[in-house]
Amino acid sequence: MRSIVAAAMAWLVLAGAAFAQQTPAVATASPAGRTLFVHVGRLLADPSNGVVQRDKTLVIAGNRVVEIRDGFVGEGEIIDLRDAFVLPGLIDSHVHLTSEQNPDARLQAVTWDASDRAMVGAGNARRTLLAGFTTVADLGAPNDAIFALRDGVARGDVIGPRILASGSSVSVHGGHGDANGYREDVLHVLSSESVCSGPDDCMRAVRTQVRAGADVIKITSTGGVLSNTAAGLGQQFTDAELAAIVEVAHRMGRKVTAHAHGADGVNAFLRAGGDSIEHGTYLDDESIRLFRQNGAWLVPTLMAGDYVARVASGPDNFFTPAQTAKALEAGPRMLDMAARAHRGGVRIAFGTDSGVSRHGDNAREFALLVRAGLTPLEAIQTATVNAAEHLGISDQAGRLLPGMPADLIAVSGDPLQDVTELERVRFVMKGGVVHRDDR
């Protein structure tokens, strides 16, 4: 079995390299030893302060920014973005690269293996990068598929954003994150090692994920919309299980983020010392107090709520009855949830749950955040400096400053005036390599 998996992963690497050769004609070679001068008309180098600089030159040596000079200077290899608005590469803190919701999703769960998922993930990773997202956190995918994809991107074998990955979610037996809605014998095949019951077993599940290569631990504190079971959206782990998960993950140097809709599951996880909440649909005043007390982050995934509500209420609904009922219940509530959290001073990081909605459409989340009351600058901060701090990578992403990786994007208009400009990215550089150039 190990030889078969190894052969499949080797095929992924070769296929990914071949796929990369079919991309548009842009500079994809290693930047080692190169110096680039990027002429920038408007530059938001550090979104934390909102200062837009004009007529600057980014000096890029290898894969890093080494200097920001006044005016348009430099000799040699020059990239002309003098008529563009440039900002750091964007960060999506919640994606699922190896899948995407569609009418055949339940069939694919039993016909695709990890190699299929990895190949699908390679295509979705490329789409995500070309949309301007140079870093993502993948929060829920088969271990073999997502860790191979993460490592393939890091080696340069596959085109995609920098990936932090949780692998399989730590979930309760029969709850969201476990297999549901299939024959009993099929369920046992589909169920993951990271599914657990009881504090000791849940500590084992966390340690298993760390051993497998997880960068972060993702758990499912409550029921979920798209699990095919009528188990509601309330708390599913016990308080003791949550405390055990957070303790052992922190002991092993991993942050813990929780899928959570119901206020009971949100609050129990925050009381256990959890680091961040994904979704947070029914959060209440106590939730807001706990977020602020603990310094925890909210990743509101408004696109997911918008998407599932539209599918469930539309003429081509492909959700099961259990999924449909939960989508109609939770989806429409998420915008108001984000507005209340923002007014309450909760720290917000950008995340879309892409894979529920389409990969490559990630930037549509910005307009929803603005509808929830954030200013365009605040929305941009969620996907740059906030997300970088949330993920613990502030030294690698979120700003364009000397010493930082040269991850940058460009748009034609001013996203501080119209945040939907970020849906029309025309230039993408990751680590000093140009992956999109529509100038």
Coordinates of C-alpha atoms in Angstrom, one line a residue:
M1 CA 0.0 0.0 0.0
R2 CA 2.8 2.4 0.9
S3 CA 4.4 1.8 -2.6
I4 CA 1.1 2.5 -4.3
V5 CA 0.7 5.8 -2.4
A6 CA 4.3 6.8 -3.1
A7 CA 3.8 6.1 -6.8
A8 CA 0.6 8.1 -6.8
M9 CA 2.3 11.1 -5.1
A10 CA 5.2 10.9 -7.6
W11 CA 2.7 11.0 -10.4
L12 CA 1.1 14.1 -8.8
V13 CA 4.5 15.9 -8.8
L14 CA 5.1 15.1 -12.5
A15 CA 1.5 16.0 -13.5
G16 CA 1.7 19.2 -11.5
A17 CA 4.9 20.2 -13.2
A18 CA 3.3 19.5 -16.6
F19 CA 0.3 21.5 -15.6
A20 CA 2.5 24.4 -14.6
Q21 CA 4.1 24.4 -18.1
Q22 CA 0.6 25.0 -19.7
T23 CA 0.0 28.2 -17.7
P24 CA 0.1 31.7 -19.3
A25 CA 3.6 32.9 -20.4
V26 CA 4.8 34.6 -17.3
A27 CA 8.1 34.5 -15.4
T28 CA 7.8 31.2 -13.4
A29 CA 11.5 30.4 -13.2
S30 CA 13.3 30.5 -9.8
P31 CA 14.1 34.1 -8.8
A32 CA 17.4 33.1 -7.2
G33 CA 20.1 35.6 -8.0
R34 CA 17.7 38.0 -9.8
T35 CA 17.1 41.7 -8.9
L36 CA 13.8 43.2 -10.0
F37 CA 12.7 46.8 -9.8
V38 CA 8.9 47.2 -9.6
H39 CA 7.7 50.7 -10.4
V40 CA 4.5 51.3 -8.4
G41 CA 2.0 54.2 -8.9
R42 CA 0.1 53.7 -5.6
L43 CA 1.4 51.4 -2.8
L44 CA -0.3 50.2 0.3
A45 CA 2.8 48.5 1.7
D46 CA 1.5 48.2 5.3
P47 CA -2.3 47.9 5.6
S48 CA -2.1 48.3 9.3
N49 CA -1.7 52.0 9.0
G50 CA -3.6 52.5 5.7
V51 CA -1.0 54.9 4.3
V52 CA -1.0 54.9 0.5
Q53 CA 2.4 55.9 -0.9
R54 CA 2.9 57.2 -4.5
D55 CA 5.6 56.8 -7.1
K56 CA 7.7 54.1 -5.4
T57 CA 10.1 51.4 -6.6
L58 CA 10.1 48.0 -4.9
V59 CA 13.6 46.5 -5.1
I60 CA 13.3 42.7 -5.0
A61 CA 16.3 40.5 -4.7
G62 CA 15.6 36.8 -5.0
N63 CA 12.3 36.2 -3.3
R64 CA 12.3 39.1 -0.9
V65 CA 11.7 42.9 -0.9
V66 CA 15.0 44.5 0.1
E67 CA 14.2 48.2 -0.3
I68 CA 11.5 50.6 -1.1
R69 CA 12.9 53.7 -3.0
D70 CA 11.3 57.0 -3.8
G71 CA 10.5 57.6 -7.5
F72 CA 10.9 55.2 -10.4
V73 CA 14.5 54.0 -10.3
G74 CA 16.6 51.0 -11.2
E75 CA 18.3 49.5 -14.2
G76 CA 17.9 46.0 -15.5
E77 CA 14.7 44.0 -15.1
I78 CA 11.8 46.4 -14.5
I79 CA 8.1 45.7 -14.0
D80 CA 5.9 48.7 -14.8
L81 CA 3.0 49.0 -12.4
R82 CA 3.0 52.8 -12.5
D83 CA -0.7 53.0 -13.3
A84 CA -1.7 50.4 -10.8
F85 CA -2.6 50.1 -7.1
V86 CA -0.3 47.6 -5.4
L87 CA -0.8 45.8 -2.0
P88 CA 0.5 42.7 -0.3
G89 CA -0.7 39.3 -1.5
L90 CA -4.0 38.3 0.1
I91 CA -4.5 35.6 2.8
D92 CA -7.5 33.4 3.0
S93 CA -7.7 31.7 6.4
H94 CA -10.3 29.1 5.5
V95 CA -10.3 27.1 2.3
H96 CA -10.8 23.5 1.2
L97 CA -8.6 23.1 -1.8
T98 CA -9.2 19.4 -2.5
S99 CA -13.0 19.7 -3.0
E100 CA -15.8 21.9 -4.2
Q101 CA -19.5 21.6 -3.6
N102 CA -21.4 20.2 -6.6
P103 CA -24.3 17.8 -7.3
D104 CA -21.8 14.9 -7.4
A105 CA -20.0 15.6 -4.2
R106 CA -21.6 12.7 -2.3
L107 CA -20.6 10.3 -5.1
Q108 CA -17.1 11.7 -5.3
A109 CA -16.6 10.9 -1.6
V110 CA -16.7 7.2 -2.4
T111 CA -15.1 7.2 -5.9
W112 CA -12.2 9.6 -5.5
D113 CA -9.0 8.6 -3.5
A114 CA -6.3 10.8 -2.0
S115 CA -4.5 11.1 -5.4
D116 CA -7.7 12.4 -7.1
R117 CA -8.1 14.9 -4.3
A118 CA -4.5 16.1 -4.6
M119 CA -4.9 16.6 -8.3
V120 CA -8.2 18.5 -7.9
G121 CA -6.4 20.5 -5.2
A122 CA -3.6 21.4 -7.6
G123 CA -6.1 23.0 -10.0
N124 CA -7.9 24.8 -7.2
A125 CA -4.6 26.1 -5.7
R126 CA -3.6 27.6 -9.1
R127 CA -7.0 29.3 -9.4
T128 CA -6.7 30.7 -5.9
L129 CA -3.2 32.1 -6.5
L130 CA -4.2 33.7 -9.7
A131 CA -7.1 35.4 -7.9
G132 CA -4.5 37.2 -5.7
F133 CA -4.3 34.9 -2.6
T134 CA -0.7 34.1 -2.0
T135 CA -1.3 32.3 1.3
V136 CA -4.1 30.1 2.5
A137 CA -5.0 27.9 5.5
D138 CA -6.7 24.7 4.4
L139 CA -9.0 23.6 7.2
G140 CA -10.2 20.1 6.4
A141 CA -9.0 17.7 3.7
P142 CA -7.6 14.1 3.6
N143 CA -4.2 14.1 5.2
D144 CA -2.3 12.4 2.3
A145 CA -3.8 14.8 -0.3
I146 CA -3.4 18.1 1.4
F147 CA 0.0 17.6 2.9
A148 CA 1.3 16.4 -0.4
L149 CA -0.1 19.4 -2.1
R150 CA 1.2 21.8 0.6
D151 CA 4.7 20.3 0.2
G152 CA 4.5 20.2 -3.6
V153 CA 3.8 24.0 -3.6
A154 CA 6.6 24.7 -1.2
R155 CA 9.1 22.8 -3.4
G156 CA 7.9 24.6 -6.5
D157 CA 6.5 21.5 -8.2
V158 CA 2.9 22.9 -8.2
I159 CA 1.7 26.4 -8.7
G160 CA -0.3 27.7 -5.8
P161 CA -0.4 29.8 -2.7
R162 CA 1.7 29.1 0.4
I163 CA -0.5 26.5 2.3
L164 CA -0.9 26.0 6.0
A165 CA -2.9 22.8 6.5
S166 CA -4.9 21.1 9.2
G167 CA -5.5 17.9 7.4
S168 CA -8.5 16.0 8.7
S169 CA -10.7 17.7 11.2
V170 CA -10.8 16.4 14.8
S171 CA -14.5 15.5 15.1
V172 CA -16.9 13.5 17.2
H173 CA -18.3 10.1 16.1
G174 CA -21.5 10.7 14.2
G175 CA -21.1 14.5 14.1
H176 CA -20.0 17.1 11.7
G177 CA -16.7 16.1 10.2
D178 CA -17.4 12.4 10.5
A179 CA -18.9 10.4 7.5
N180 CA -22.7 10.5 7.5
G181 CA -25.5 9.3 5.3
Y182 CA -23.9 6.2 3.8
R183 CA -24.3 2.4 4.5
E184 CA -22.8 1.3 7.8
D185 CA -19.9 -0.6 6.1
V186 CA -19.1 2.4 3.9
L187 CA -19.1 4.7 6.9
H188 CA -16.3 2.7 8.6
V189 CA -14.2 3.1 5.5
L190 CA -14.8 6.8 5.2
S191 CA -14.4 7.7 8.8
S192 CA -11.0 9.3 9.7
E193 CA -8.5 8.5 12.5
S194 CA -9.1 12.0 13.7
V195 CA -12.7 11.2 14.8
C196 CA -12.9 10.7 18.5
S197 CA -15.0 10.2 21.7
G198 CA -13.9 11.1 25.2
P199 CA -11.1 13.4 26.4
D200 CA -8.4 10.7 26.1
D201 CA -9.4 9.6 22.6
C202 CA -9.6 13.2 21.5
M203 CA -6.0 13.9 22.8
R204 CA -5.0 10.8 20.7
A205 CA -6.7 12.3 17.6
V206 CA -4.8 15.6 18.0
R207 CA -1.5 13.9 18.4
T208 CA -2.3 11.7 15.4
Q209 CA -2.8 14.9 13.3
V210 CA 0.4 16.5 14.6
R211 CA 2.3 13.3 13.7
A212 CA 0.7 13.3 10.2
G213 CA 2.0 16.9 9.6
A214 CA -0.8 19.3 10.6
D215 CA 0.3 22.9 10.9
V216 CA -2.9 23.8 12.8
I217 CA -5.6 21.7 14.5
K218 CA -9.1 22.2 13.1
I219 CA -12.0 20.8 15.2
T220 CA -15.8 20.8 14.7
S221 CA -17.2 22.1 18.0
T222 CA -20.8 22.1 16.7
G223 CA -22.9 20.5 14.1
G224 CA -22.4 21.7 10.5
V225 CA -24.6 22.8 7.6
L226 CA -23.2 20.4 5.0
S227 CA -23.0 17.2 7.1
N228 CA -25.7 14.9 6.0
T229 CA -27.4 14.4 9.3
A230 CA -30.2 16.1 11.1
A231 CA -28.1 16.7 14.2
G232 CA -28.6 20.4 14.5
L233 CA -26.0 23.2 14.8
G234 CA -25.4 23.1 18.5
Q235 CA -22.4 21.9 20.6
Q236 CA -21.2 18.4 19.9
F237 CA -17.9 18.0 21.8
T238 CA -18.3 17.9 25.6
D239 CA -16.5 20.7 27.6
A240 CA -14.0 18.1 28.9
E241 CA -13.2 17.0 25.3
L242 CA -12.7 20.6 24.2
A243 CA -10.4 21.3 27.2
A244 CA -8.3 18.2 26.4
I245 CA -8.0 19.1 22.7
V246 CA -6.9 22.6 23.4
E247 CA -4.4 21.6 26.1
V248 CA -2.7 18.9 24.1
A249 CA -2.6 20.9 20.9
H250 CA -1.0 23.9 22.7
R251 CA 1.5 21.5 24.4
M252 CA 2.5 20.3 20.9
G253 CA 2.9 23.9 19.5
R254 CA -0.3 24.0 17.5
K255 CA -3.1 26.6 17.5
V256 CA -6.6 25.2 17.5
T257 CA -9.5 26.7 15.4
A258 CA -13.0 25.5 15.7
H259 CA -15.9 25.2 13.2
A260 CA -18.7 26.5 15.4
H261 CA -22.3 27.7 14.6
G262 CA -24.3 27.5 17.9
A263 CA -23.5 29.9 20.7
D264 CA -23.1 27.0 23.1
G265 CA -20.3 25.5 21.1
V266 CA -18.7 28.8 20.4
N267 CA -18.6 29.8 24.0
A268 CA -17.5 26.4 25.3
F269 CA -14.5 26.4 22.9
L270 CA -13.5 29.9 23.8
R271 CA -13.7 29.1 27.6
A272 CA -11.4 26.1 26.9
G273 CA -8.8 28.5 25.5
G274 CA -9.3 28.0 21.8
D275 CA -7.6 30.4 19.4
S276 CA -10.2 31.1 16.8
I277 CA -13.8 30.4 15.6
E278 CA -14.7 29.6 12.0
H279 CA -18.3 30.8 11.1
G280 CA -19.7 31.8 14.6
T281 CA -23.2 32.1 13.2
Y282 CA -25.2 32.3 16.5
L283 CA -22.6 34.0 18.6
D284 CA -24.1 36.1 21.5
D285 CA -23.0 38.8 23.9
E286 CA -21.2 36.2 26.0
S287 CA -19.3 35.1 22.9
I288 CA -18.2 38.7 22.2
R289 CA -17.0 39.1 25.8
L290 CA -15.0 35.8 25.6
F291 CA -13.5 36.8 22.2
R292 CA -12.2 40.0 23.6
Q293 CA -11.1 38.5 26.9
N294 CA -9.1 35.8 25.2
G295 CA -7.9 37.8 22.2
A296 CA -9.4 35.1 20.0
W297 CA -10.1 35.6 16.3
L298 CA -13.4 35.3 14.3
V299 CA -13.2 34.0 10.7
P300 CA -16.8 34.8 9.6
T301 CA -16.8 33.0 6.1
L302 CA -19.7 35.1 4.9
M303 CA -19.4 33.7 1.3
A304 CA -20.3 30.2 2.7
G305 CA -23.5 31.5 4.3
D306 CA -24.5 33.4 1.2
Y307 CA -23.7 30.4 -1.0
V308 CA -25.6 27.7 0.9
A309 CA -28.6 29.9 1.4
R310 CA -28.8 30.6 -2.4
V311 CA -28.4 26.9 -3.3
A312 CA -30.9 25.7 -0.7
S313 CA -33.6 28.3 -1.8
G314 CA -32.9 28.0 -5.6
P315 CA -34.5 25.8 -8.3
D316 CA -31.4 23.7 -8.7
N317 CA -30.9 22.8 -5.1
F318 CA -28.7 19.7 -4.9
F319 CA -28.4 19.5 -1.1
T320 CA -30.0 16.6 0.9
P321 CA -33.1 17.5 3.0
A322 CA -30.9 17.7 6.2
Q323 CA -28.4 20.0 4.5
T324 CA -31.2 22.1 3.0
A325 CA -32.9 22.7 6.4
K326 CA -29.7 23.8 8.1
A327 CA -28.6 26.0 5.1
L328 CA -31.9 27.9 5.2
E329 CA -31.6 28.3 8.9
A330 CA -27.9 29.4 9.2
G331 CA -27.0 31.0 5.9
P332 CA -29.1 34.2 6.2
R333 CA -27.9 34.9 9.7
M334 CA -24.2 35.2 9.1
L335 CA -24.1 38.8 7.8
D336 CA -25.8 40.1 10.9
M337 CA -23.5 38.0 13.1
A338 CA -20.4 39.6 11.5
A339 CA -21.9 43.0 12.0
R340 CA -22.5 42.4 15.7
A341 CA -19.0 41.0 16.2
H342 CA -17.4 44.0 14.4
R343 CA -19.4 46.5 16.5
G344 CA -18.4 44.5 19.6
G345 CA -14.7 44.8 18.9
V346 CA -14.0 41.2 18.0
R347 CA -10.8 40.7 16.0
I348 CA -11.7 39.5 12.5
A349 CA -9.5 37.5 10.0
F350 CA -10.5 36.9 6.4
G351 CA -11.7 33.4 5.4
T352 CA -14.2 32.2 2.8
D353 CA -14.7 28.5 3.3
S354 CA -14.0 28.2 -0.5
G355 CA -14.7 24.7 -1.6
V356 CA -18.2 25.4 -0.3
S357 CA -18.3 28.2 -2.9
R358 CA -16.1 28.2 -6.0
H359 CA -12.4 28.4 -5.7
G360 CA -11.0 31.6 -7.3
D361 CA -14.0 33.7 -6.2
N362 CA -12.5 34.3 -2.8
A363 CA -12.3 38.1 -3.1
R364 CA -16.1 38.3 -3.2
E365 CA -15.9 38.0 0.6
F366 CA -14.6 41.7 0.8
A367 CA -17.9 43.1 -0.4
L368 CA -19.8 41.1 2.2
L369 CA -17.5 42.3 5.0
V370 CA -18.2 45.9 3.9
R371 CA -21.9 45.1 4.0
A372 CA -21.4 43.9 7.5
G373 CA -20.0 47.3 8.5
L374 CA -16.3 47.1 7.9
T375 CA -14.7 49.9 6.0
P376 CA -12.8 48.9 2.8
L377 CA -9.5 49.4 4.7
E378 CA -10.7 47.2 7.6
A379 CA -11.8 44.5 5.1
I380 CA -8.3 44.6 3.5
Q381 CA -6.7 44.4 6.9
T382 CA -8.6 41.2 7.6
A383 CA -6.9 39.5 4.6
T384 CA -3.4 40.9 5.2
V385 CA -2.1 42.0 8.6
N386 CA -5.0 40.4 10.6
A387 CA -4.9 37.0 8.9
A388 CA -1.1 37.0 9.2
E389 CA -1.3 37.5 12.9
H390 CA -4.1 35.1 13.3
L391 CA -2.1 32.3 11.5
G392 CA 1.2 33.2 13.3
I393 CA 3.0 34.2 10.1
S394 CA 3.4 38.0 10.4
D395 CA 7.1 37.6 9.5
Q396 CA 6.1 35.9 6.2
A397 CA 3.0 37.6 4.9
G398 CA 0.6 40.5 5.2
R399 CA 3.0 43.4 4.5
L400 CA 5.4 44.6 1.8
L401 CA 8.3 45.7 3.8
P402 CA 12.1 45.2 3.5
G403 CA 12.9 41.6 4.5
M404 CA 9.4 40.3 3.7
P405 CA 8.7 37.8 0.9
A406 CA 7.8 39.5 -2.3
D407 CA 4.1 38.6 -2.4
L408 CA 2.2 41.3 -4.1
I409 CA -0.9 42.0 -6.2
A410 CA -2.0 44.8 -8.4
V411 CA -5.4 46.2 -9.4
S412 CA -6.4 49.0 -11.7
G413 CA -8.7 51.0 -9.4
D414 CA -8.5 52.0 -5.7
P415 CA -9.8 49.2 -3.4
L416 CA -10.0 51.7 -0.5
Q417 CA -12.8 53.4 -2.5
D418 CA -14.3 50.3 -4.1
V419 CA -13.3 47.1 -2.4
T420 CA -14.7 45.0 -5.3
E421 CA -11.6 46.1 -7.2
L422 CA -10.0 43.1 -5.5
E423 CA -12.2 40.8 -7.5
R424 CA -10.4 42.0 -10.6
V425 CA -6.7 41.3 -9.8
R426 CA -4.5 41.9 -12.8
F427 CA -1.0 41.1 -11.5
V428 CA 0.2 38.5 -9.0
M429 CA 3.7 37.9 -7.7
K430 CA 4.5 35.3 -5.1
G431 CA 8.0 35.0 -3.7
G432 CA 9.4 37.2 -6.5
V433 CA 7.9 35.1 -9.2
V434 CA 5.2 36.5 -11.5
H435 CA 2.3 34.2 -11.9
R436 CA -0.2 36.6 -13.5
D437 CA 0.4 39.6 -15.6
D438 CA -2.6 41.2 -17.4
R439 CA -1.0 44.6 -18.0

